[in-house]
Coordinates of C-alpha atoms in Angstrom, one line a residue:
M749 CA -0.1 -0.1 0.3
A750 CA 1.3 3.1 -1.0
L751 CA 0.9 6.5 0.3
L752 CA 2.4 9.6 -1.6
N753 CA 1.9 13.0 -0.8
W754 CA 2.2 15.7 -3.7
D755 CA 5.5 15.5 -4.5
L756 CA 5.1 11.7 -4.9
Q757 CA 6.9 11.1 -2.1
L758 CA 6.5 8.6 1.0
T759 CA 5.0 9.8 4.4
P760 CA 4.6 8.1 7.6
L761 CA 1.1 8.8 8.0
H762 CA -0.7 5.5 6.4
A763 CA 0.1 3.0 9.1
D764 CA -1.5 4.9 12.0
R765 CA -4.3 5.7 9.9
V766 CA -4.9 2.3 8.7
E767 CA -4.8 1.2 12.6
K768 CA -7.2 3.6 13.2
S769 CA -9.4 3.0 10.4
R770 CA -9.2 -1.3 11.3
N771 CA -10.3 -0.4 14.7
M772 CA -13.5 1.4 14.0
S773 CA -15.4 -1.6 12.6
S774 CA -17.0 -4.3 15.1
H775 CA -17.6 -6.2 11.7
P776 CA -13.6 -6.6 10.5
L777 CA -13.4 -8.4 7.0
P778 CA -10.7 -11.2 7.3
S779 CA -7.8 -9.7 5.7
S780 CA -4.4 -10.7 5.6
S781 CA -1.1 -8.6 5.9
N782 CA -0.6 -8.3 2.0
G783 CA -4.1 -6.9 1.8
E784 CA -5.5 -10.7 0.4
C785 CA -9.4 -11.5 2.1
Q786 CA -9.7 -14.3 2.9
Q787 CA -12.6 -16.7 1.8
P788 CA -14.5 -18.1 4.7
D789 CA -15.8 -21.5 4.4
S790 CA -19.3 -21.4 4.0
A791 CA -20.0 -24.5 6.2
S792 CA -19.2 -22.5 9.3
Q793 CA -20.8 -19.5 8.6
S794 CA -24.4 -19.5 10.0
T795 CA -26.9 -17.9 8.2
P796 CA -27.9 -14.2 9.3
L797 CA -30.9 -12.9 9.9
P798 CA -32.2 -10.1 7.1
I799 CA -31.9 -6.9 7.3
S800 CA -34.6 -5.0 8.6
W801 CA -35.4 -1.4 8.6
P802 CA -35.1 0.7 11.8
P803 CA -38.0 2.7 13.2
E804 CA -38.6 6.1 11.7
D805 CA -36.0 5.7 9.1
R806 CA -33.3 6.7 11.7
L807 CA -29.8 4.6 10.7
S808 CA -27.1 3.7 13.3
L809 CA -23.3 3.5 13.0
E810 CA -24.5 -0.4 13.9
W811 CA -27.0 -0.8 12.3
I812 CA -24.5 0.5 8.5
E813 CA -21.6 -1.9 9.5
D814 CA -24.2 -4.7 10.0
L815 CA -25.4 -4.1 6.3
M816 CA -21.5 -3.7 4.8
S817 CA -20.9 -7.4 6.9
K818 CA -23.8 -8.7 5.7
L819 CA -23.7 -7.6 1.9
D820 CA -20.0 -8.7 2.1
W821 CA -21.3 -12.5 3.4
A822 CA -23.8 -12.5 0.7
S823 CA -21.4 -12.1 -1.7
R824 CA -19.4 -15.0 -0.7
N825 CA -22.2 -17.4 0.4
L826 CA -25.4 -16.6 -1.0
D827 CA -26.6 -17.2 -5.0
P828 CA -27.1 -13.8 -7.0
T829 CA -31.1 -14.9 -7.0
D830 CA -31.1 -15.7 -3.1
L831 CA -29.9 -11.7 -2.4
P832 CA -33.9 -11.1 -1.6
T833 CA -33.6 -13.6 1.6
L834 CA -31.3 -10.4 3.2
L835 CA -32.0 -7.6 1.6
S836 CA -35.9 -7.8 1.1
V837 CA -37.8 -5.3 -1.5
G838 CA -39.4 -3.9 1.4
V839 CA -36.1 -2.2 2.8
F840 CA -34.7 -1.7 -0.5
D841 CA -37.7 0.4 -1.1
R842 CA -37.5 2.6 2.1
L843 CA -33.9 2.7 1.3
V844 CA -34.1 4.2 -1.8
L845 CA -37.0 6.4 -0.9
V846 CA -35.4 8.3 1.8
G847 CA -32.1 8.4 0.0
S848 CA -33.5 10.1 -3.1
K849 CA -35.6 12.6 -1.2
I850 CA -32.1 13.9 0.5
L851 CA -30.3 13.4 -3.3
H852 CA -33.2 15.5 -4.8
K853 CA -33.0 18.5 -2.2
E854 CA -29.0 19.1 -3.1
P855 CA -28.0 20.8 -5.6
N856 CA -26.0 20.3 -9.0
C857 CA -23.0 21.3 -7.2
V858 CA -22.7 20.7 -3.9
R859 CA -20.3 23.0 -1.7
I860 CA -18.3 21.2 1.3
D861 CA -16.8 24.1 4.1
G862 CA -15.8 23.9 7.3
G863 CA -12.6 22.0 9.4
S864 CA -12.8 18.2 8.2
K865 CA -11.2 16.4 6.0
V866 CA -12.4 15.4 2.8
V867 CA -11.9 11.8 1.0
V868 CA -12.7 12.0 -2.4
V869 CA -13.2 8.4 -4.1
G870 CA -13.3 7.9 -8.0
D871 CA -14.8 4.9 -9.8
V872 CA -15.7 1.6 -7.9
H873 CA -17.9 -0.1 -10.6
G874 CA -19.2 -2.9 -8.5
Q875 CA -16.5 -4.4 -6.8
L876 CA -17.7 -4.5 -3.6
H877 CA -15.1 -5.9 -1.4
D878 CA -12.9 -3.0 -2.5
V879 CA -14.8 -0.2 -1.6
L880 CA -15.5 -1.8 1.9
F881 CA -11.7 -1.9 2.4
L882 CA -11.4 1.6 1.1
L883 CA -14.0 2.8 3.8
K884 CA -12.0 0.8 6.7
D885 CA -8.8 2.2 5.4
A886 CA -9.7 5.7 4.6
G887 CA -11.7 5.8 8.1
F888 CA -15.5 5.8 7.8
P889 CA -17.3 9.0 7.4
G890 CA -17.9 11.3 10.6
E891 CA -17.0 14.3 12.5
E892 CA -13.7 14.0 11.3
R893 CA -13.7 13.1 8.0
I894 CA -16.1 13.8 4.8
F895 CA -16.5 11.6 1.8
V896 CA -17.3 12.5 -1.6
F897 CA -17.8 9.9 -4.6
N898 CA -17.2 11.0 -7.8
G899 CA -19.8 8.7 -9.5
D900 CA -19.9 5.2 -11.6
Y901 CA -21.4 2.7 -8.4
V902 CA -22.4 0.0 -11.2
D903 CA -21.6 -1.7 -14.4
R904 CA -19.1 -4.0 -14.9
G905 CA -18.3 -5.2 -11.3
A906 CA -20.8 -8.4 -10.3
W907 CA -21.9 -6.0 -7.0
G908 CA -23.1 -2.9 -8.7
L909 CA -26.4 -3.2 -6.6
E910 CA -25.0 -4.1 -3.2
T911 CA -22.4 -1.0 -3.3
F912 CA -24.7 1.7 -4.6
L913 CA -27.0 0.8 -1.7
L914 CA -24.3 0.8 0.9
L915 CA -22.9 3.9 -0.5
L916 CA -26.5 4.9 -0.2
A917 CA -27.3 4.0 3.3
W918 CA -24.3 6.1 4.3
K919 CA -25.8 9.2 2.9
V920 CA -28.8 8.5 4.6
F921 CA -27.0 8.4 7.8
M922 CA -24.9 11.3 7.6
P923 CA -26.4 13.2 4.6
E924 CA -23.5 16.1 5.1
R925 CA -21.0 13.5 5.7
V926 CA -20.9 11.6 2.5
Y927 CA -21.6 13.0 -1.0
L928 CA -23.0 10.9 -3.9
L929 CA -22.2 12.5 -7.2
R930 CA -23.3 11.2 -10.9
G931 CA -21.2 9.4 -13.0
N932 CA -22.1 8.7 -16.9
H933 CA -22.6 4.9 -16.0
E934 CA -25.8 6.5 -13.7
S935 CA -27.7 6.1 -16.3
K936 CA -30.4 4.1 -18.4
Y937 CA -28.1 3.7 -21.7
C938 CA -24.7 2.5 -19.8
T939 CA -26.6 0.3 -17.0
S940 CA -28.5 -1.6 -20.3
V941 CA -24.8 -2.4 -22.2
Y942 CA -22.4 -2.7 -19.1
G943 CA -24.5 -5.2 -16.8
F944 CA -26.2 -3.5 -14.1
E945 CA -29.9 -3.7 -15.3
K946 CA -29.2 -7.5 -15.7
E947 CA -27.9 -7.8 -12.6
V948 CA -30.9 -6.1 -11.0
M949 CA -32.9 -8.6 -12.8
T950 CA -31.4 -12.0 -11.8
K951 CA -31.2 -10.9 -8.1
Y952 CA -34.8 -10.0 -7.6
G953 CA -36.5 -11.7 -10.8
D954 CA -40.3 -10.9 -11.1
K955 CA -39.3 -7.6 -8.8
G956 CA -36.2 -6.7 -10.8
K957 CA -38.4 -4.4 -13.1
H958 CA -39.5 -2.1 -10.3
V959 CA -36.3 -2.3 -8.3
Y960 CA -34.1 -1.3 -11.6
R961 CA -37.2 1.7 -12.1
K962 CA -36.5 2.9 -8.2
C963 CA -32.6 2.8 -9.1
L964 CA -32.7 5.2 -11.8
M965 CA -35.0 7.3 -10.4
C966 CA -32.3 7.7 -7.4
F967 CA -29.3 8.3 -10.2
E968 CA -31.4 11.3 -11.7
G969 CA -31.1 12.7 -8.2
L970 CA -26.9 12.7 -8.1
P971 CA -25.7 15.8 -8.0
L972 CA -23.3 16.7 -10.8
A973 CA -19.9 18.0 -8.8
S974 CA -18.9 19.4 -6.1
L975 CA -16.8 22.6 -4.4
I976 CA -14.7 21.9 -1.7
G977 CA -13.2 24.8 0.8
G978 CA -13.6 27.2 -2.6
R979 CA -10.7 25.7 -3.8
V980 CA -11.1 22.2 -5.3
F981 CA -14.1 21.4 -7.9
T982 CA -15.0 17.6 -8.6
A983 CA -16.9 16.1 -11.2
H984 CA -17.2 12.5 -13.1
G985 CA -15.9 13.7 -16.2
G986 CA -14.7 17.3 -15.8
L987 CA -15.7 20.8 -17.4
F988 CA -18.2 21.7 -19.5
R989 CA -19.5 24.3 -22.5
G990 CA -21.2 27.4 -21.7
I991 CA -24.5 28.2 -23.2
P992 CA -24.6 31.8 -24.9
V993 CA -27.7 33.1 -24.6
T994 CA -28.9 35.9 -27.2
S995 CA -31.6 38.6 -27.0
S996 CA -33.9 38.9 -30.0
K997 CA -34.2 41.9 -31.7
R998 CA -37.6 42.4 -30.9
S999 CA -37.5 42.4 -27.3
K1000 CA -35.4 42.7 -24.7
G1001 CA -37.7 40.5 -22.2
K1002 CA -36.7 37.5 -20.3
K1003 CA -39.3 35.4 -22.6
N1004 CA -37.6 36.3 -25.9
R1005 CA -34.2 35.1 -24.9
R1006 CA -32.9 32.1 -26.8
V1007 CA -29.9 29.8 -27.0
I1008 CA -27.6 29.6 -29.8
L1009 CA -25.9 26.7 -30.1
N1010 CA -24.0 25.2 -33.1
P1011 CA -22.5 21.6 -32.1
E1012 CA -20.2 21.4 -35.1
S1013 CA -18.8 24.7 -34.4
N1014 CA -15.7 24.7 -32.2
S1015 CA -15.3 28.2 -32.0
A1016 CA -18.6 28.6 -30.5
L1017 CA -17.7 26.6 -27.9
S1018 CA -16.3 28.3 -24.3
L1019 CA -16.4 27.0 -21.3
G1020 CA -19.7 27.1 -18.8
T1021 CA -19.5 28.9 -15.2
L1022 CA -20.2 27.8 -12.1
E1023 CA -24.0 29.7 -12.7
E1024 CA -24.4 28.1 -15.6
L1025 CA -23.9 24.6 -14.1
S1026 CA -26.0 25.7 -11.3
K1027 CA -29.2 25.8 -13.5
A1028 CA -28.5 22.7 -15.9
R1029 CA -31.8 20.0 -15.7
R1030 CA -29.8 17.4 -13.8
S1031 CA -32.9 15.2 -14.0
V1032 CA -33.0 13.1 -17.1
L1033 CA -32.3 9.1 -17.7
D1034 CA -29.7 9.9 -20.9
P1035 CA -28.0 13.0 -20.5
P1036 CA -28.3 14.5 -23.9
W1037 CA -25.7 15.1 -26.3
E1038 CA -27.9 17.6 -28.4
G1039 CA -30.1 20.4 -27.9
L1040 CA -29.9 22.7 -25.0
N1041 CA -29.2 20.7 -22.2
L1042 CA -26.1 20.1 -22.7
I1043 CA -24.0 20.5 -19.9
P1044 CA -24.9 17.1 -17.7
G1045 CA -23.6 15.1 -20.5
D1046 CA -19.9 17.3 -20.7
V1047 CA -19.9 16.8 -16.9
L1048 CA -20.4 13.4 -17.1
W1049 CA -18.4 12.4 -20.5
S1050 CA -15.7 15.0 -21.1
D1051 CA -12.0 14.0 -21.1
P1052 CA -8.7 16.2 -20.8
S1053 CA -6.7 16.3 -23.8
M1054 CA -2.6 17.9 -24.3
T1055 CA -3.9 19.8 -27.1
P1056 CA -4.9 23.2 -26.3
G1057 CA -8.9 24.3 -27.0
L1058 CA -12.3 23.1 -26.1
S1059 CA -13.9 20.6 -28.4
P1060 CA -16.3 17.8 -29.2
N1061 CA -15.5 14.7 -27.8
K1062 CA -15.7 12.9 -31.0
E1063 CA -14.1 9.5 -29.2
R1064 CA -17.0 9.2 -27.0
G1065 CA -19.6 11.0 -29.1
I1066 CA -21.1 13.0 -26.4
G1067 CA -19.4 15.4 -24.3
L1068 CA -16.1 17.6 -24.5
L1069 CA -12.1 17.1 -25.0
W1070 CA -10.2 20.2 -23.0
G1071 CA -6.9 21.2 -23.2
P1072 CA -4.4 22.8 -20.5
D1073 CA -5.2 26.2 -21.4
C1074 CA -8.8 25.5 -20.2
T1075 CA -8.1 23.9 -17.2
E1076 CA -5.6 26.9 -16.2
E1077 CA -8.9 29.2 -17.6
F1078 CA -11.4 27.8 -15.5
L1079 CA -8.9 27.2 -12.3
K1080 CA -8.4 31.2 -12.6
Q1081 CA -11.7 32.2 -12.8
F1082 CA -13.2 30.8 -10.4
Q1083 CA -10.0 30.9 -8.0
L1084 CA -9.9 27.3 -7.7
K1085 CA -6.3 25.0 -7.3
L1086 CA -7.6 21.9 -8.2
I1087 CA -9.7 19.8 -10.7
I1088 CA -10.3 16.1 -9.2
R1089 CA -12.2 14.0 -12.2
S1090 CA -12.3 10.5 -12.6
H1091 CA -14.1 8.9 -15.7
E1092 CA -11.2 6.8 -17.0
G1093 CA -9.5 3.4 -16.3
P1094 CA -6.6 1.9 -17.6
D1095 CA -8.5 0.5 -20.5
A1096 CA -9.3 4.0 -21.4
R1097 CA -6.3 5.7 -20.7
E1098 CA -4.0 3.1 -22.8
K1099 CA -5.5 5.0 -25.5
R1100 CA -5.1 8.1 -25.1
P1101 CA -1.4 9.6 -26.5
G1102 CA 0.3 12.0 -24.3
L1103 CA -1.6 11.4 -20.8
A1104 CA -0.2 8.9 -18.5
G1105 CA -1.7 5.4 -17.6
M1106 CA -3.7 4.7 -14.8
D1107 CA -1.4 2.1 -13.5
Q1108 CA -1.3 3.7 -9.5
G1109 CA -4.9 5.0 -9.6
Y1110 CA -4.7 8.2 -9.9
T1111 CA -3.0 10.2 -12.9
I1112 CA -2.0 14.2 -12.9
D1113 CA -3.0 15.2 -16.1
H1114 CA -2.4 19.3 -16.5
V1115 CA 0.2 21.4 -14.2
V1116 CA -0.6 25.3 -14.6
E1117 CA 0.0 28.5 -13.5
S1118 CA -3.5 28.3 -10.9
G1119 CA -2.9 24.9 -10.1
K1120 CA -3.8 21.0 -11.6
L1121 CA -6.2 18.3 -13.0
I1122 CA -6.1 15.1 -11.5
T1123 CA -7.9 11.8 -12.8
L1124 CA -8.9 9.6 -9.8
F1125 CA -10.0 6.0 -10.5
S1126 CA -10.7 3.7 -7.4
A1127 CA -11.4 0.5 -8.7
P1128 CA -8.3 -1.8 -8.4
D1129 CA -7.7 -4.7 -11.1
Y1130 CA -9.9 -2.8 -13.1
P1131 CA -12.5 -4.4 -14.9
Q1132 CA -13.4 -7.1 -12.6
F1133 CA -14.1 -9.4 -16.1
Q1134 CA -11.2 -9.1 -18.8
A1135 CA -11.1 -10.1 -22.2
T1136 CA -6.9 -9.9 -22.4
E1137 CA -4.7 -12.1 -22.4
S1138 CA -3.3 -10.6 -19.2
R1139 CA -5.0 -8.5 -16.6
Y1140 CA -4.4 -4.7 -16.3
N1141 CA -3.6 -5.1 -12.3
N1142 CA -4.0 -1.7 -12.1
K1143 CA -4.4 0.0 -8.1
G1144 CA -6.8 1.9 -7.1
A1145 CA -6.7 5.2 -5.4
Y1146 CA -8.0 7.9 -3.1
I1147 CA -7.3 11.2 -2.1
V1148 CA -7.7 13.2 0.9
L1149 CA -7.5 16.7 1.3
E1150 CA -6.6 18.5 4.7
P1151 CA -8.7 22.0 5.6
P1152 CA -8.2 24.5 5.8
D1153 CA -6.6 24.8 2.2
F1154 CA -7.7 21.2 0.9
D1155 CA -5.3 22.5 -1.9
Y1156 CA -2.7 20.0 -1.4
P1157 CA -4.1 16.1 -2.0
V1158 CA -2.5 13.1 -0.4
F1159 CA -2.7 10.3 -2.7
H1160 CA -3.8 6.5 -1.0
S1161 CA -3.0 4.0 -3.3
F1162 CA -4.3 0.3 -2.9
V1163 CA -4.4 -3.1 -4.5
A1164 CA -7.4 -5.6 -4.6
V1165 CA -8.8 -7.4 -2.1
T1166 CA -8.2 -11.2 -3.8
P1167 CA -9.1 -13.5 -3.9
R1168 CA -12.5 -12.2 -5.0
P1169 CA -15.8 -14.4 -4.3
K1170 CA -16.8 -16.2 -7.9
A1171 CA -19.2 -14.2 -9.8
N1172 CA -20.7 -14.5 -13.2
P1173 CA -20.6 -11.4 -15.3
F1174 CA -23.9 -9.9 -16.0
Y1175 CA -22.6 -8.3 -19.6
N1176 CA -20.7 -9.6 -22.4
F1177 CA -17.3 -8.5 -21.4
E1178 CA -15.8 -9.8 -24.5
E1179 CA -17.8 -7.7 -27.1
V1180 CA -18.4 -5.3 -25.4
I1181 CA -16.1 -1.6 -25.8
D1182 CA -13.8 -1.3 -23.0
S1183 CA -13.3 2.4 -22.6
D1184 CA -17.1 3.7 -23.1
E1185 CA -16.1 4.6 -27.0
E1186 CA -18.5 5.0 -30.1
L1187 CA -21.4 5.3 -28.0
D1188 CA -24.7 3.7 -30.3
L1189 CA -26.6 7.7 -30.6
A1190 CA -29.5 6.3 -31.7
S1191 CA -29.6 3.5 -28.4
M1192 CA -29.4 6.1 -26.3
V1193 CA -32.6 8.0 -27.9
A1194 CA -34.5 4.4 -27.8
T1195 CA -33.7 3.7 -23.8
S1196 CA -34.5 7.4 -23.0

């Protein structure tokens, strides 16, 4: 396990933090000194009682730890179709209802201030056991620690539903200490292609459509970005375009203002503002790639580039590519020091010339006068199911930001929990494009 500071030097803090985080849970996952999680003997494991919803929706740390322990047990001892015997549709409904109400009330860009350290987490993609390790390694959310998750909780991995529901439970328990942002995979299109829809249908059978629909409704409420201490901007994909508004010559009234947009014209592209982000309509199952509501799609799908300027992201078919000059402009305009985004794993990065690989779980993509752009990826040994002859064996990582300035990130890289419980994929991983490229836009229209 490597702990690196901004200058990529080893620090002595890691051992103390790991020890503290391990002592916080009364249900520790069995692990060895090399990070391997030992498979329990199912014959010696008594079946736990089903998860019950607490009175008056009052979750406790004990309830959360029990949920973590039982979801881990189920992944190792239950057939996926038996998950409802442990997590009933009734408990699911209540958790998603309470969580959705909290999420939908939050702004597009949540603002996080105060004297607590902030842990930023990138893509986790249904890798439940690595998420359980991360929470224990970083230390649970609490008065001293806030978590910001940058999206992509589901798809590819075999436990997307359990992963999302666990993090949603943490959100319900500590709504002002846990922030769940939306990723591009929290959409109807991606979940229909990369496994989450089939996962839910498999696990909940004749109630699968109901569970899947409720998840999609919850996804719509996930905020798009966060602003930490007024110094750090985080979002899943990254930067976004401005939507120019001009007034009609016939009237100066607001009713005659119209949006002028030519998606094919690069010269018309300019960076958007935080005010524009705050006004975007995020409650769409699949963020559009054309029309007037383009900011959500940009925030979720855009990628950095080493080529200056702002241009359409033709590789993905949605979102933008932005260069170091755009990073500098955005940081300077809003007096920021860091942009932390996610969205790209080792499979995507091997196809991006000029940008570093994702073997350590993070990259520093742009270093400009005003600050830096970081890509953070928190799913180690990704994807869980790989069609390549040799695995990527990448590490995952999370970032700790310390108050009061929050602009000196401490990187924590970690290896995957092994061996993973045996599981079957819920999508055709040998044929599906690895890095979400060349979207079938017609299918996105059909599923919207």
